[in-house]
Amino acid sequence: MAHARLTVTPSDIIAPVSPRLFGSFVEHMGRAVYTGIYEPGHATADERGFRRDVLELVRELGATVIRYPGGNFVSGFRWEDSVGPVAERPTRLEVAWHSIETNEVGLHEFADWAETAGVEVMNAVNLGTRGIEEAASLLEYSNHPENTALSELRRANGRDEPFGITLWCLGNEMDGPWQIGHKTADEYGRLAAETGRVMKWIDPGIELVAAGSSNADMPTFGTWEKTVLEHGIDVFDHISLHAYYEETNGDVDSFLASGVGLDRYIRRVADIIRETLDAYGSDRTIGISVDEWNVWNQTRFNEIDKPPLFAGGWNEHPRIIEDEYTVTDAVVVGSLLMSLLRNADVVSMANLAQLVNVIAPIRSEPDGPAWRQTTFHPFALTARFAQGSVVRSTVEADEQSTADYGAVPLLDAVALADGDETTLLLVNRSTTEALEVAVDVEGAPVASVLHQRTLGVPDGGSRHSSNSQSDPDAVLPLDLGIVTVGNGAARVVLPALSWSIVRLATPRTTSTITTPGTDNV
Ligand code: AHR
């Protein structure tokens, strides 16, 4: 058994937990929309064609903000195609994913779905093939109340009240050569800033997300952010960061340390934001929008799945990157979410990419069932129970060496404080050994365990176990009784290769209660 110590300091607050950290993403790609959230004729479909079984899982997942409609898709998208009478909407070649787009689902349908699901829409404008005019028109159509041609068109199309969309992405992954309308940092920065300015003149209440780097290995990473920010330091509210992780060449130890990679990536972008704001003497706040993150077996997609897809015919909603997630993937997704929380002082929002079928926590089959992938569970439990504030915690633990990130502690941990409760998110990165963790909460003795769930290798399974249509609950988070409490502290024994959430009752002792406006004696 390996050993670790975790000391939590509830009085040292990193940041309150924002619901925006639990966003997700629906792109017009593969089967995310068609036969994902929308399938008229499905046994569970409502009168508008939305699958109720998927809707229920979306609610259970606890997703808050959904980015739409792309992704690479948005860089070739004409938003006007997707509004008005469905029968009159054009069918188009969708070049980003080599598909046919019928536009049967568009802005109105998606906004209706979002309302039913209880989520906020985060809309992206096309800065690949299009520019200021089209972005401004889309915003006016969406958010202007009435008495202009575009707002009246929206009303004629059945939506009297404005959609009131607050969050707007200025294009997508414009640093990537794969992107339709790929640009240099200067070209993009200028276009995004000028577009953003006009958008804010139309609706000053919106928040704008500039496109940052597609991943930390991009050759332009760093200079891209600096240049883009210099163009729009006065207008951007967030800059995006995209991050996908996968296990390569069987290097599971590096894969399990992906959160370390994400921590470093986020802190580097935060430094660039800080330095650029300082250089301009700006007192604005620009957050990091991690608006695409997940585990994605990208090597397999690029080498095996993509060539035939792009060489083949043009089809409606083909199956694209329907990765089936394992226990190991779920543990990594849990730890990536922990990284987002740990950096909640600079991460303003985040979107698990994506929501349904396309590298997604929820899977559905046409005419068939919907089910939870392994990765669904750490996300849903974190979204539900990560309340209050992220607080400082210190890990002392045995380490293991990784090829990608050097020596990393076996224990990955994040602590949250909410009144008299402390929530711990814990990952044991060892694939072979259980990890005993001695937990101390400073100024708040542990009184009892309120809740505990662990997701790990199931009995009789392996780290490759997954959930599937035929066995949707093969991997579930369970109460394994891993926590014991005594003498005001807790002892947690984490199984090898596992993610856990533990909620503890930790009544604060009077000497540490801080009353605003009084000295803390
Ligand atoms: O989420 C899948 C794709 O990954 C998105 O379309 C793109 O933005 C990213 O490269």
PDB file of N, CA, C and O in Angstrom, residues 231-258:
ATOM      1  N   HIS A 231      -4.839  42.503 -29.719  1.00  0.00           N
ATOM      2  CA  HIS A 231      -5.828  43.108 -30.619  1.00  0.00           C
ATOM      3  C   HIS A 231      -7.121  43.457 -29.876  1.00  0.00           C
ATOM      4  O   HIS A 231      -7.778  44.426 -30.237  1.00  0.00           O
ATOM      5  N   GLY A 232      -7.485  42.644 -28.887  1.00  0.00           N
ATOM      6  CA  GLY A 232      -8.828  42.839 -28.313  1.00  0.00           C
ATOM      7  C   GLY A 232      -8.839  42.888 -26.798  1.00  0.00           C
ATOM      8  O   GLY A 232      -9.820  42.485 -26.180  1.00  0.00           O
ATOM      9  N   ILE A 233      -7.766  43.429 -26.229  1.00  0.00           N
ATOM     10  CA  ILE A 233      -7.655  43.453 -24.758  1.00  0.00           C
ATOM     11  C   ILE A 233      -8.834  44.209 -24.128  1.00  0.00           C
ATOM     12  O   ILE A 233      -9.251  43.944 -23.015  1.00  0.00           O
ATOM     13  N   ASP A 234      -9.402  45.150 -24.912  1.00  0.00           N
ATOM     14  CA  ASP A 234     -10.491  45.987 -24.391  1.00  0.00           C
ATOM     15  C   ASP A 234     -11.862  45.349 -24.603  1.00  0.00           C
ATOM     16  O   ASP A 234     -12.861  45.842 -24.086  1.00  0.00           O
ATOM     17  N   VAL A 235     -11.915  44.263 -25.361  1.00  0.00           N
ATOM     18  CA  VAL A 235     -13.250  43.767 -25.744  1.00  0.00           C
ATOM     19  C   VAL A 235     -13.484  42.299 -25.397  1.00  0.00           C
ATOM     20  O   VAL A 235     -14.610  41.883 -25.123  1.00  0.00           O
ATOM     21  N   PHE A 236     -12.412  41.480 -25.364  1.00  0.00           N
ATOM     22  CA  PHE A 236     -12.602  40.061 -25.039  1.00  0.00           C
ATOM     23  C   PHE A 236     -12.833  39.899 -23.528  1.00  0.00           C
ATOM     24  O   PHE A 236     -12.171  40.548 -22.728  1.00  0.00           O
ATOM     25  N   ASP A 237     -13.740  39.011 -23.178  1.00  0.00           N
ATOM     26  CA  ASP A 237     -13.981  38.720 -21.758  1.00  0.00           C
ATOM     27  C   ASP A 237     -13.340  37.401 -21.346  1.00  0.00           C
ATOM     28  O   ASP A 237     -13.085  37.167 -20.167  1.00  0.00           O
ATOM     29  N   HIS A 238     -13.130  36.534 -22.312  1.00  0.00           N
ATOM     30  CA  HIS A 238     -12.531  35.223 -22.061  1.00  0.00           C
ATOM     31  C   HIS A 238     -11.661  34.886 -23.272  1.00  0.00           C
ATOM     32  O   HIS A 238     -11.922  35.355 -24.381  1.00  0.00           O
ATOM     33  N   ILE A 239     -10.682  34.019 -23.050  1.00  0.00           N
ATOM     34  CA  ILE A 239      -9.957  33.449 -24.186  1.00  0.00           C
ATOM     35  C   ILE A 239     -10.020  31.937 -24.019  1.00  0.00           C
ATOM     36  O   ILE A 239      -9.901  31.422 -22.897  1.00  0.00           O
ATOM     37  N   SER A 240     -10.240  31.237 -25.128  1.00  0.00           N
ATOM     38  CA  SER A 240     -10.469  29.798 -24.986  1.00  0.00           C
ATOM     39  C   SER A 240      -9.173  29.013 -24.920  1.00  0.00           C
ATOM     40  O   SER A 240      -8.095  29.495 -25.309  1.00  0.00           O
ATOM     41  N   LEU A 241      -9.305  27.818 -24.422  1.00  0.00           N
ATOM     42  CA  LEU A 241      -8.200  26.854 -24.355  1.00  0.00           C
ATOM     43  C   LEU A 241      -8.843  25.503 -24.637  1.00  0.00           C
ATOM     44  O   LEU A 241      -9.861  25.167 -24.031  1.00  0.00           O
ATOM     45  N   HIS A 242      -8.317  24.779 -25.600  1.00  0.00           N
ATOM     46  CA  HIS A 242      -8.841  23.439 -25.911  1.00  0.00           C
ATOM     47  C   HIS A 242      -7.806  22.394 -25.514  1.00  0.00           C
ATOM     48  O   HIS A 242      -6.608  22.591 -25.750  1.00  0.00           O
ATOM     49  N   ALA A 243      -8.275  21.304 -24.940  1.00  0.00           N
ATOM     50  CA  ALA A 243      -7.329  20.299 -24.450  1.00  0.00           C
ATOM     51  C   ALA A 243      -7.954  18.911 -24.502  1.00  0.00           C
ATOM     52  O   ALA A 243      -8.971  18.659 -23.841  1.00  0.00           O
ATOM     53  N   TYR A 244      -7.389  18.047 -25.317  1.00  0.00           N
ATOM     54  CA  TYR A 244      -7.826  16.645 -25.373  1.00  0.00           C
ATOM     55  C   TYR A 244      -6.648  15.768 -24.981  1.00  0.00           C
ATOM     56  O   TYR A 244      -5.502  16.053 -25.346  1.00  0.00           O
ATOM     57  N   TYR A 245      -6.927  14.690 -24.265  1.00  0.00           N
ATOM     58  CA  TYR A 245      -5.872  13.784 -23.805  1.00  0.00           C
ATOM     59  C   TYR A 245      -6.214  12.359 -24.229  1.00  0.00           C
ATOM     60  O   TYR A 245      -7.387  12.002 -24.354  1.00  0.00           O
ATOM     61  N   GLU A 246      -5.166  11.557 -24.426  1.00  0.00           N
ATOM     62  CA  GLU A 246      -5.368  10.154 -24.784  1.00  0.00           C
ATOM     63  C   GLU A 246      -4.191   9.351 -24.262  1.00  0.00           C
ATOM     64  O   GLU A 246      -3.121   9.896 -23.966  1.00  0.00           O
ATOM     65  N   GLU A 247      -4.409   8.035 -24.181  1.00  0.00           N
ATOM     66  CA  GLU A 247      -3.323   7.145 -23.792  1.00  0.00           C
ATOM     67  C   GLU A 247      -2.573   6.770 -25.062  1.00  0.00           C
ATOM     68  O   GLU A 247      -3.167   6.207 -25.984  1.00  0.00           O
ATOM     69  N   THR A 248      -1.281   7.095 -25.120  1.00  0.00           N
ATOM     70  CA  THR A 248      -0.534   6.740 -26.324  1.00  0.00           C
ATOM     71  C   THR A 248       0.505   5.683 -25.993  1.00  0.00           C
ATOM     72  O   THR A 248       1.143   5.734 -24.932  1.00  0.00           O
ATOM     73  N   ASN A 249       0.687   4.747 -26.884  1.00  0.00           N
ATOM     74  CA  ASN A 249       1.684   3.665 -26.763  1.00  0.00           C
ATOM     75  C   ASN A 249       1.616   2.958 -25.414  1.00  0.00           C
ATOM     76  O   ASN A 249       2.652   2.593 -24.847  1.00  0.00           O
ATOM     77  N   GLY A 250       0.443   2.802 -24.875  1.00  0.00           N
ATOM     78  CA  GLY A 250       0.273   2.082 -23.611  1.00  0.00           C
ATOM     79  C   GLY A 250       0.878   2.792 -22.405  1.00  0.00           C
ATOM     80  O   GLY A 250       1.034   2.196 -21.332  1.00  0.00           O
ATOM     81  N   ASP A 251       1.182   4.099 -22.536  1.00  0.00           N
ATOM     82  CA  ASP A 251       1.792   4.839 -21.417  1.00  0.00           C
ATOM     83  C   ASP A 251       0.685   5.334 -20.481  1.00  0.00           C
ATOM     84  O   ASP A 251       0.330   6.524 -20.465  1.00  0.00           O
ATOM     85  N   VAL A 252       0.183   4.409 -19.678  1.00  0.00           N
ATOM     86  CA  VAL A 252      -0.958   4.747 -18.820  1.00  0.00           C
ATOM     87  C   VAL A 252      -0.563   5.723 -17.708  1.00  0.00           C
ATOM     88  O   VAL A 252      -1.372   6.550 -17.276  1.00  0.00           O
ATOM     89  N   ASP A 253       0.704   5.659 -17.252  1.00  0.00           N
ATOM     90  CA  ASP A 253       1.107   6.555 -16.156  1.00  0.00           C
ATOM     91  C   ASP A 253       1.054   8.025 -16.599  1.00  0.00           C
ATOM     92  O   ASP A 253       0.581   8.889 -15.850  1.00  0.00           O
ATOM     93  N   SER A 254       1.534   8.292 -17.818  1.00  0.00           N
ATOM     94  CA  SER A 254       1.439   9.674 -18.325  1.00  0.00           C
ATOM     95  C   SER A 254      -0.024  10.056 -18.510  1.00  0.00           C
ATOM     96  O   SER A 254      -0.443  11.173 -18.166  1.00  0.00           O
ATOM     97  N   PHE A 255      -0.805   9.117 -19.043  1.00  0.00           N
ATOM     98  CA  PHE A 255      -2.221   9.403 -19.283  1.00  0.00           C
ATOM     99  C   PHE A 255      -2.928   9.779 -17.973  1.00  0.00           C
ATOM    100  O   PHE A 255      -3.686  10.756 -17.910  1.00  0.00           O
ATOM    101  N   LEU A 256      -2.619   9.025 -16.910  1.00  0.00           N
ATOM    102  CA  LEU A 256      -3.268   9.304 -15.625  1.00  0.00           C
ATOM    103  C   LEU A 256      -2.794  10.628 -15.018  1.00  0.00           C
ATOM    104  O   LEU A 256      -3.414  11.141 -14.088  1.00  0.00           O
ATOM    105  N   ALA A 257      -1.699  11.161 -15.546  1.00  0.00           N
ATOM    106  CA  ALA A 257      -1.200  12.460 -15.051  1.00  0.00           C
ATOM    107  C   ALA A 257      -1.624  13.600 -15.974  1.00  0.00           C
ATOM    108  O   ALA A 257      -1.080  14.706 -15.892  1.00  0.00           O
ATOM    109  N   SER A 258      -2.605  13.364 -16.840  1.00  0.00           N
ATOM    110  CA  SER A 258      -3.050  14.403 -17.779  1.00  0.00           C
ATOM    111  C   SER A 258      -3.436  15.695 -17.061  1.00  0.00           C
ATOM    112  O   SER A 258      -3.255  16.799 -17.593  1.00  0.00           O
TER     113      SER A 258
END
